Amino acid sequence: MKVLLTGAGGQIGHDLISHLTDAGHHVVATDLAPRPATHASHVDWRRLDVTDATAMHATFADVRPDLVFHLAAILSARGEKDPVLAYNVNQTGTWNLLEAARATGVGRILFTSSIAVYGPGLPDPTPDDVALWPTTMYGITKVSGEMLCDYYRRRWGMDIRGVRFPGLISAAEPGGGSSDYALFMYVDGVRRGAYEAFARPDTRIPLMYMPDGVRALLDLSRADRAGLTRCVYNVAAFSPRADEIAASVKRALPDVQITYKSEPVRQGILDSWPRALDDSRARADWGWKAEYDLEAMTADLIPKIRAMGPGPTSVTHAH
Ligand code: AKB
């Protein structure tokens, strides 16, 4: 199968590409950034600016993918620093992708949405269908992206599916998210022995380990269309407080020092998100179930970050 990825150089693409190539698919990975050193030269890596409708159309017309994973996005924290960029990449980029796919006849599209579609004051756990009043430009563009996907599905009969991801944690460098405090507890814990979190210790949002995130995308991409009762699904794994993540890291790295200095913008975003997601619809429709809890993730992730050796930390990483 020919599989095209947008935003392939990001955190999800990093892990998804190797699963797709291992399964024997022909992967066309697109991004503004050049091929990362971690990706083998057999991956067909192409430069694509998703805000450029002509380039998007030309890429789709040339590749004619059977399956597309639309990953390109500016995340919540970076999006609040540059809302115009977030609008252009997330909103115009998704529109360009849907139009290119409609014109060239793509088989199936997987859209990546986020807990950022939600605003404050919702039930805990939060179900799929509630009023969506996000506080960030990232969240607004994801709500709109979900609605566009649903529209193209109904209006043009296209096969489009999506997941609302929690904050994803993996051994790859994060990219400007508000959930990055959780990943940096691990990355800085291993590389620096210390981390000052930008969130309060009682901060609690839904999180997921990347192997589950990749599995959610792959399982949904293979699910029987007849069994899908909605376009975009909540997927959940675990919802620890920040100090519970720190305690888990400390059990594995007893000398680590984790302290807290809440930063108002990112804390405000985190406080606006649900504390936990209800993913019962994904479980019922396509058999979704996360495998990793917090402790299983800690046990798997710390050796992986160690094996990566020296690299960026929260100190060197500009959000
Ligand atoms: C972010 O923090 O913006 C992302 C997300 C939860 O979608 N990781």
Short mmCIF file of N, CA and C in Angstrom, two decimals, residues 72-223:
data_model
loop_
_atom_site.label_atom_id
_atom_site.label_comp_id
_atom_site.label_asym_id
_atom_site.label_seq_id
_atom_site.Cartn_x
_atom_site.Cartn_y
_atom_site.Cartn_z
N ALA A 72 0.66 17.01 10.20
CA ALA A 72 1.25 18.35 10.27
C ALA A 72 0.40 19.26 11.15
N ALA A 73 1.00 19.88 12.15
CA ALA A 73 0.27 20.80 13.02
C ALA A 73 1.24 21.62 13.87
N ILE A 74 0.81 22.81 14.21
CA ILE A 74 1.49 23.62 15.23
C ILE A 74 0.73 23.37 16.52
N LEU A 75 1.42 22.90 17.56
CA LEU A 75 0.75 22.49 18.80
C LEU A 75 0.37 23.69 19.68
N SER A 76 -0.24 23.37 20.83
CA SER A 76 -0.93 24.41 21.60
C SER A 76 -0.05 25.56 22.09
N ALA A 77 1.09 25.25 22.70
CA ALA A 77 1.91 26.32 23.29
C ALA A 77 2.55 27.17 22.20
N ARG A 78 3.10 26.52 21.19
CA ARG A 78 3.71 27.27 20.08
C ARG A 78 2.63 28.06 19.34
N GLY A 79 1.45 27.49 19.24
CA GLY A 79 0.34 28.16 18.55
C GLY A 79 -0.10 29.43 19.26
N GLU A 80 0.04 29.49 20.60
CA GLU A 80 -0.31 30.72 21.31
C GLU A 80 0.78 31.78 21.14
N LYS A 81 2.00 31.35 20.84
CA LYS A 81 3.06 32.34 20.54
C LYS A 81 2.86 32.91 19.15
N ASP A 82 2.33 32.09 18.24
CA ASP A 82 2.16 32.54 16.85
C ASP A 82 0.83 31.99 16.30
N PRO A 83 -0.30 32.62 16.72
CA PRO A 83 -1.61 32.11 16.29
C PRO A 83 -1.81 32.16 14.77
N VAL A 84 -1.18 33.10 14.10
CA VAL A 84 -1.35 33.18 12.63
C VAL A 84 -0.72 31.96 11.98
N LEU A 85 0.47 31.61 12.44
CA LEU A 85 1.14 30.40 11.92
C LEU A 85 0.28 29.16 12.21
N ALA A 86 -0.26 29.09 13.45
CA ALA A 86 -1.10 27.94 13.82
C ALA A 86 -2.32 27.86 12.91
N TYR A 87 -2.95 29.00 12.64
CA TYR A 87 -4.11 29.00 11.76
C TYR A 87 -3.72 28.52 10.36
N ASN A 88 -2.62 29.08 9.85
CA ASN A 88 -2.22 28.73 8.47
C ASN A 88 -1.90 27.25 8.34
N VAL A 89 -1.09 26.73 9.26
CA VAL A 89 -0.66 25.33 9.14
C VAL A 89 -1.83 24.39 9.43
N ASN A 90 -2.55 24.66 10.53
CA ASN A 90 -3.57 23.70 10.97
C ASN A 90 -4.86 23.82 10.17
N GLN A 91 -5.30 25.06 9.97
CA GLN A 91 -6.60 25.26 9.32
C GLN A 91 -6.45 25.18 7.79
N THR A 92 -5.59 26.05 7.24
CA THR A 92 -5.41 26.06 5.78
C THR A 92 -4.78 24.74 5.33
N GLY A 93 -3.85 24.22 6.13
CA GLY A 93 -3.19 22.96 5.77
C GLY A 93 -4.19 21.82 5.65
N THR A 94 -5.13 21.74 6.59
CA THR A 94 -6.14 20.67 6.55
C THR A 94 -7.08 20.86 5.37
N TRP A 95 -7.47 22.10 5.15
CA TRP A 95 -8.34 22.41 3.99
C TRP A 95 -7.64 22.02 2.69
N ASN A 96 -6.36 22.41 2.56
CA ASN A 96 -5.61 22.07 1.34
C ASN A 96 -5.53 20.56 1.15
N LEU A 97 -5.30 19.86 2.25
CA LEU A 97 -5.19 18.40 2.16
C LEU A 97 -6.51 17.78 1.71
N LEU A 98 -7.62 18.23 2.31
CA LEU A 98 -8.92 17.64 1.95
C LEU A 98 -9.26 17.93 0.49
N GLU A 99 -8.96 19.15 0.04
CA GLU A 99 -9.24 19.49 -1.35
C GLU A 99 -8.36 18.68 -2.31
N ALA A 100 -7.09 18.53 -1.98
CA ALA A 100 -6.18 17.75 -2.85
C ALA A 100 -6.64 16.29 -2.89
N ALA A 101 -7.06 15.78 -1.72
CA ALA A 101 -7.51 14.38 -1.66
C ALA A 101 -8.80 14.20 -2.46
N ARG A 102 -9.69 15.17 -2.36
CA ARG A 102 -10.96 15.08 -3.10
C ARG A 102 -10.70 15.10 -4.61
N ALA A 103 -9.79 15.99 -5.02
CA ALA A 103 -9.53 16.15 -6.46
C ALA A 103 -8.82 14.94 -7.04
N THR A 104 -7.98 14.28 -6.24
CA THR A 104 -7.15 13.20 -6.80
C THR A 104 -7.65 11.82 -6.41
N GLY A 105 -8.63 11.76 -5.50
CA GLY A 105 -9.26 10.46 -5.19
C GLY A 105 -8.45 9.56 -4.27
N VAL A 106 -8.12 10.08 -3.08
CA VAL A 106 -7.38 9.27 -2.09
C VAL A 106 -8.29 8.22 -1.47
N GLY A 107 -7.72 7.03 -1.15
CA GLY A 107 -8.52 5.96 -0.56
C GLY A 107 -9.04 6.29 0.83
N ARG A 108 -8.15 6.64 1.74
CA ARG A 108 -8.55 6.79 3.15
C ARG A 108 -7.65 7.85 3.82
N ILE A 109 -8.24 8.65 4.70
CA ILE A 109 -7.46 9.69 5.41
C ILE A 109 -7.62 9.49 6.92
N LEU A 110 -6.50 9.56 7.63
CA LEU A 110 -6.51 9.55 9.11
C LEU A 110 -6.14 10.93 9.61
N PHE A 111 -7.07 11.55 10.36
CA PHE A 111 -6.87 12.90 10.87
C PHE A 111 -6.50 12.82 12.35
N THR A 112 -5.48 13.58 12.75
CA THR A 112 -5.07 13.56 14.16
C THR A 112 -5.61 14.81 14.85
N SER A 113 -6.59 14.58 15.73
CA SER A 113 -7.11 15.68 16.55
C SER A 113 -6.55 15.54 17.97
N SER A 114 -7.12 16.25 18.91
CA SER A 114 -6.47 16.37 20.22
C SER A 114 -7.49 16.69 21.30
N ILE A 115 -7.10 16.43 22.56
CA ILE A 115 -7.89 16.88 23.72
C ILE A 115 -8.04 18.40 23.72
N ALA A 116 -7.21 19.09 22.92
CA ALA A 116 -7.27 20.55 22.86
C ALA A 116 -8.56 21.06 22.23
N VAL A 117 -9.39 20.16 21.65
CA VAL A 117 -10.69 20.63 21.12
C VAL A 117 -11.63 21.03 22.25
N TYR A 118 -11.33 20.55 23.48
CA TYR A 118 -12.23 20.81 24.60
C TYR A 118 -11.85 22.10 25.32
N GLY A 119 -12.84 22.70 25.95
CA GLY A 119 -12.61 23.86 26.82
C GLY A 119 -12.91 23.49 28.26
N PRO A 120 -12.90 24.49 29.14
CA PRO A 120 -13.07 24.21 30.57
C PRO A 120 -14.49 23.79 30.95
N GLY A 121 -14.60 23.18 32.14
CA GLY A 121 -15.91 22.95 32.77
C GLY A 121 -16.67 21.75 32.26
N LEU A 122 -15.98 20.76 31.70
CA LEU A 122 -16.68 19.60 31.13
C LEU A 122 -16.69 18.42 32.11
N PRO A 123 -17.56 17.43 31.89
CA PRO A 123 -17.63 16.28 32.80
C PRO A 123 -16.32 15.51 32.83
N ASP A 124 -16.07 14.84 33.94
CA ASP A 124 -14.86 14.04 34.11
C ASP A 124 -15.28 12.59 34.37
N PRO A 125 -15.03 11.64 33.44
CA PRO A 125 -14.32 11.78 32.17
C PRO A 125 -15.19 12.46 31.11
N THR A 126 -14.54 13.05 30.12
CA THR A 126 -15.23 13.82 29.09
C THR A 126 -15.57 12.92 27.90
N PRO A 127 -16.86 12.86 27.53
CA PRO A 127 -17.26 12.02 26.39
C PRO A 127 -16.96 12.70 25.04
N ASP A 128 -17.19 11.97 23.94
CA ASP A 128 -16.93 12.52 22.60
C ASP A 128 -17.78 13.76 22.31
N ASP A 129 -19.07 13.64 22.62
CA ASP A 129 -19.99 14.68 22.17
C ASP A 129 -20.41 15.61 23.29
N VAL A 130 -19.71 16.74 23.39
CA VAL A 130 -20.09 17.83 24.30
C VAL A 130 -19.85 19.12 23.51
N ALA A 131 -20.28 20.23 24.05
CA ALA A 131 -20.01 21.51 23.37
C ALA A 131 -18.50 21.75 23.35
N LEU A 132 -17.98 22.14 22.20
CA LEU A 132 -16.53 22.34 22.06
C LEU A 132 -16.20 23.84 22.05
N TRP A 133 -15.60 24.31 23.14
CA TRP A 133 -15.21 25.72 23.26
C TRP A 133 -13.74 25.81 23.67
N PRO A 134 -12.82 25.46 22.76
CA PRO A 134 -11.40 25.48 23.11
C PRO A 134 -10.91 26.90 23.36
N THR A 135 -9.85 27.01 24.15
CA THR A 135 -9.30 28.33 24.48
C THR A 135 -8.08 28.68 23.62
N THR A 136 -7.56 27.73 22.86
CA THR A 136 -6.34 27.99 22.07
C THR A 136 -6.64 27.98 20.58
N MET A 137 -5.76 28.64 19.80
CA MET A 137 -5.90 28.59 18.34
C MET A 137 -5.72 27.16 17.85
N TYR A 138 -4.80 26.42 18.47
CA TYR A 138 -4.61 25.00 18.12
C TYR A 138 -5.94 24.25 18.27
N GLY A 139 -6.59 24.43 19.41
CA GLY A 139 -7.86 23.74 19.66
C GLY A 139 -8.93 24.15 18.67
N ILE A 140 -9.00 25.44 18.38
CA ILE A 140 -10.02 25.94 17.44
C ILE A 140 -9.81 25.31 16.06
N THR A 141 -8.55 25.24 15.61
CA THR A 141 -8.30 24.66 14.29
C THR A 141 -8.54 23.15 14.28
N LYS A 142 -8.36 22.50 15.42
CA LYS A 142 -8.64 21.06 15.48
C LYS A 142 -10.15 20.81 15.45
N VAL A 143 -10.93 21.64 16.16
CA VAL A 143 -12.40 21.51 16.08
C VAL A 143 -12.84 21.67 14.63
N SER A 144 -12.33 22.73 14.01
CA SER A 144 -12.72 23.00 12.63
C SER A 144 -12.26 21.87 11.71
N GLY A 145 -11.05 21.34 11.95
CA GLY A 145 -10.55 20.22 11.15
C GLY A 145 -11.46 19.01 11.28
N GLU A 146 -11.88 18.72 12.51
CA GLU A 146 -12.80 17.58 12.72
C GLU A 146 -14.10 17.79 11.93
N MET A 147 -14.61 19.02 11.99
CA MET A 147 -15.88 19.29 11.32
C MET A 147 -15.72 19.22 9.81
N LEU A 148 -14.59 19.71 9.30
CA LEU A 148 -14.34 19.61 7.86
C LEU A 148 -14.25 18.14 7.43
N CYS A 149 -13.57 17.35 8.23
CA CYS A 149 -13.44 15.91 7.91
C CYS A 149 -14.83 15.28 7.83
N ASP A 150 -15.66 15.60 8.83
CA ASP A 150 -17.00 15.03 8.86
C ASP A 150 -17.81 15.51 7.65
N TYR A 151 -17.64 16.80 7.29
CA TYR A 151 -18.35 17.36 6.14
C TYR A 151 -17.93 16.65 4.84
N TYR A 152 -16.62 16.51 4.63
CA TYR A 152 -16.14 15.87 3.40
C TYR A 152 -16.59 14.41 3.33
N ARG A 153 -16.72 13.81 4.49
CA ARG A 153 -17.17 12.43 4.55
C ARG A 153 -18.63 12.34 4.07
N ARG A 154 -19.46 13.25 4.62
CA ARG A 154 -20.88 13.21 4.26
C ARG A 154 -21.12 13.75 2.85
N ARG A 155 -20.45 14.88 2.53
CA ARG A 155 -20.74 15.57 1.26
C ARG A 155 -20.16 14.85 0.05
N TRP A 156 -18.92 14.29 0.23
CA TRP A 156 -18.24 13.69 -0.91
C TRP A 156 -18.04 12.19 -0.77
N GLY A 157 -18.54 11.62 0.31
CA GLY A 157 -18.42 10.17 0.51
C GLY A 157 -17.00 9.69 0.75
N MET A 158 -16.11 10.62 1.18
CA MET A 158 -14.71 10.22 1.38
C MET A 158 -14.56 9.43 2.68
N ASP A 159 -13.56 8.54 2.72
CA ASP A 159 -13.33 7.71 3.90
C ASP A 159 -12.32 8.43 4.80
N ILE A 160 -12.85 9.14 5.80
CA ILE A 160 -11.99 9.94 6.70
C ILE A 160 -12.30 9.53 8.13
N ARG A 161 -11.25 9.26 8.89
CA ARG A 161 -11.39 8.85 10.30
C ARG A 161 -10.37 9.63 11.12
N GLY A 162 -10.64 9.79 12.40
CA GLY A 162 -9.67 10.51 13.21
C GLY A 162 -9.73 10.11 14.67
N VAL A 163 -8.65 10.45 15.38
CA VAL A 163 -8.62 10.25 16.83
C VAL A 163 -8.32 11.58 17.51
N ARG A 164 -8.89 11.74 18.72
CA ARG A 164 -8.51 12.85 19.59
C ARG A 164 -7.46 12.31 20.55
N PHE A 165 -6.22 12.72 20.31
CA PHE A 165 -5.13 12.21 21.14
C PHE A 165 -5.02 12.96 22.46
N PRO A 166 -4.69 12.22 23.53
CA PRO A 166 -4.20 12.86 24.76
C PRO A 166 -2.79 13.42 24.51
N GLY A 167 -2.12 13.99 25.50
CA GLY A 167 -0.72 14.36 25.37
C GLY A 167 0.09 13.09 25.14
N LEU A 168 0.89 13.08 24.06
CA LEU A 168 1.64 11.86 23.71
C LEU A 168 3.06 11.95 24.25
N ILE A 169 3.51 10.84 24.80
CA ILE A 169 4.86 10.78 25.39
C ILE A 169 5.66 9.71 24.65
N SER A 170 6.88 10.08 24.22
CA SER A 170 7.72 9.12 23.51
C SER A 170 9.17 9.54 23.63
N ALA A 171 10.04 8.73 23.05
CA ALA A 171 11.48 9.03 23.14
C ALA A 171 11.91 10.03 22.05
N ALA A 172 10.94 10.62 21.34
CA ALA A 172 11.29 11.62 20.33
C ALA A 172 11.13 13.02 20.92
N GLU A 173 11.79 13.98 20.29
CA GLU A 173 11.74 15.35 20.80
C GLU A 173 10.32 15.92 20.63
N PRO A 174 9.75 16.56 21.68
CA PRO A 174 8.42 17.13 21.54
C PRO A 174 8.48 18.42 20.71
N GLY A 175 7.31 18.94 20.36
CA GLY A 175 7.31 20.08 19.45
C GLY A 175 6.36 21.20 19.83
N GLY A 176 6.53 21.79 21.02
CA GLY A 176 5.75 22.98 21.34
C GLY A 176 4.38 22.72 21.93
N GLY A 177 4.20 21.59 22.60
CA GLY A 177 2.92 21.27 23.23
C GLY A 177 2.91 21.72 24.69
N SER A 178 1.69 21.87 25.25
CA SER A 178 1.57 22.19 26.68
C SER A 178 1.75 20.94 27.52
N SER A 179 1.56 19.76 26.92
CA SER A 179 1.73 18.51 27.67
C SER A 179 3.21 18.10 27.76
N ASP A 180 4.12 18.92 27.23
CA ASP A 180 5.54 18.53 27.19
C ASP A 180 6.17 18.39 28.58
N TYR A 181 5.55 18.99 29.63
CA TYR A 181 6.13 18.84 30.98
C TYR A 181 6.29 17.37 31.34
N ALA A 182 5.32 16.54 30.87
CA ALA A 182 5.35 15.12 31.23
C ALA A 182 6.54 14.44 30.57
N LEU A 183 6.76 14.70 29.29
CA LEU A 183 7.90 14.10 28.59
C LEU A 183 9.23 14.60 29.16
N PHE A 184 9.30 15.90 29.49
CA PHE A 184 10.57 16.44 29.98
C PHE A 184 10.95 15.88 31.35
N MET A 185 9.97 15.39 32.12
CA MET A 185 10.35 14.74 33.39
C MET A 185 11.25 13.55 33.09
N TYR A 186 10.97 12.85 31.99
CA TYR A 186 11.77 11.68 31.60
C TYR A 186 13.07 12.12 30.92
N VAL A 187 12.95 13.01 29.93
CA VAL A 187 14.11 13.39 29.12
C VAL A 187 15.15 14.10 30.01
N ASP A 188 14.71 15.12 30.74
CA ASP A 188 15.65 15.85 31.61
C ASP A 188 16.08 14.98 32.78
N GLY A 189 15.16 14.13 33.24
CA GLY A 189 15.52 13.23 34.34
C GLY A 189 16.71 12.37 33.97
N VAL A 190 16.71 11.82 32.75
CA VAL A 190 17.81 10.97 32.30
C VAL A 190 19.03 11.83 31.96
N ARG A 191 18.81 12.92 31.20
CA ARG A 191 19.96 13.67 30.65
C ARG A 191 20.57 14.67 31.62
N ARG A 192 19.76 15.23 32.55
CA ARG A 192 20.29 16.28 33.44
C ARG A 192 20.16 15.91 34.91
N GLY A 193 19.34 14.88 35.20
CA GLY A 193 19.13 14.49 36.61
C GLY A 193 18.20 15.45 37.33
N ALA A 194 17.62 16.40 36.61
CA ALA A 194 16.75 17.39 37.25
C ALA A 194 15.80 17.99 36.21
N TYR A 195 14.62 18.44 36.69
CA TYR A 195 13.68 19.13 35.80
C TYR A 195 12.80 20.06 36.62
N GLU A 196 12.65 21.30 36.12
CA GLU A 196 11.70 22.22 36.74
C GLU A 196 10.46 22.28 35.84
N ALA A 197 9.37 21.68 36.31
CA ALA A 197 8.16 21.57 35.49
C ALA A 197 7.45 22.92 35.41
N PHE A 198 6.86 23.23 34.23
CA PHE A 198 6.12 24.49 34.07
C PHE A 198 4.67 24.34 34.49
N ALA A 199 4.33 23.19 35.11
CA ALA A 199 2.96 22.93 35.55
C ALA A 199 2.94 22.69 37.06
N ARG A 200 1.81 22.97 37.70
CA ARG A 200 1.66 22.67 39.13
C ARG A 200 1.68 21.16 39.36
N PRO A 201 2.07 20.74 40.58
CA PRO A 201 2.10 19.30 40.87
C PRO A 201 0.73 18.63 40.75
N ASP A 202 -0.37 19.37 40.93
CA ASP A 202 -1.69 18.74 40.87
C ASP A 202 -2.29 18.77 39.46
N THR A 203 -1.50 19.20 38.46
CA THR A 203 -2.01 19.24 37.08
C THR A 203 -2.32 17.82 36.61
N ARG A 204 -3.50 17.66 36.05
CA ARG A 204 -3.89 16.31 35.62
C ARG A 204 -4.57 16.41 34.26
N ILE A 205 -3.94 15.80 33.24
CA ILE A 205 -4.55 15.75 31.91
C ILE A 205 -4.41 14.31 31.38
N PRO A 206 -5.17 13.97 30.33
CA PRO A 206 -5.01 12.63 29.74
C PRO A 206 -3.67 12.53 29.01
N LEU A 207 -2.97 11.43 29.20
CA LEU A 207 -1.69 11.18 28.53
C LEU A 207 -1.72 9.80 27.89
N MET A 208 -0.78 9.58 26.97
CA MET A 208 -0.70 8.26 26.31
C MET A 208 0.73 8.03 25.86
N TYR A 209 1.19 6.79 25.99
CA TYR A 209 2.52 6.42 25.51
C TYR A 209 2.44 6.18 24.00
N MET A 210 3.46 6.63 23.28
CA MET A 210 3.40 6.62 21.82
C MET A 210 3.11 5.25 21.18
N PRO A 211 3.64 4.12 21.71
CA PRO A 211 3.28 2.86 21.07
C PRO A 211 1.77 2.64 21.02
N ASP A 212 1.05 3.08 22.07
CA ASP A 212 -0.42 3.00 22.03
C ASP A 212 -0.98 3.99 21.01
N GLY A 213 -0.38 5.18 20.94
CA GLY A 213 -0.85 6.18 19.98
C GLY A 213 -0.73 5.68 18.55
N VAL A 214 0.41 5.07 18.24
CA VAL A 214 0.63 4.54 16.88
C VAL A 214 -0.36 3.40 16.61
N ARG A 215 -0.57 2.55 17.63
CA ARG A 215 -1.50 1.44 17.46
C ARG A 215 -2.93 1.95 17.22
N ALA A 216 -3.29 3.03 17.92
CA ALA A 216 -4.64 3.61 17.72
C ALA A 216 -4.80 4.03 16.25
N LEU A 217 -3.79 4.69 15.71
CA LEU A 217 -3.89 5.14 14.31
C LEU A 217 -3.96 3.95 13.36
N LEU A 218 -3.10 2.96 13.60
CA LEU A 218 -3.06 1.81 12.68
C LEU A 218 -4.34 0.98 12.79
N ASP A 219 -4.82 0.76 14.03
CA ASP A 219 -6.07 -0.03 14.20
C ASP A 219 -7.25 0.68 13.55
N LEU A 220 -7.33 1.99 13.77
CA LEU A 220 -8.46 2.72 13.17
C LEU A 220 -8.35 2.73 11.65
N SER A 221 -7.13 2.79 11.14
CA SER A 221 -6.95 2.81 9.67
C SER A 221 -7.39 1.48 9.05
N ARG A 222 -7.35 0.40 9.86
CA ARG A 222 -7.72 -0.93 9.33
C ARG A 222 -9.16 -1.31 9.67
N ALA A 223 -9.83 -0.50 10.49
CA ALA A 223 -11.17 -0.88 10.97
C ALA A 223 -12.17 -0.91 9.82
#
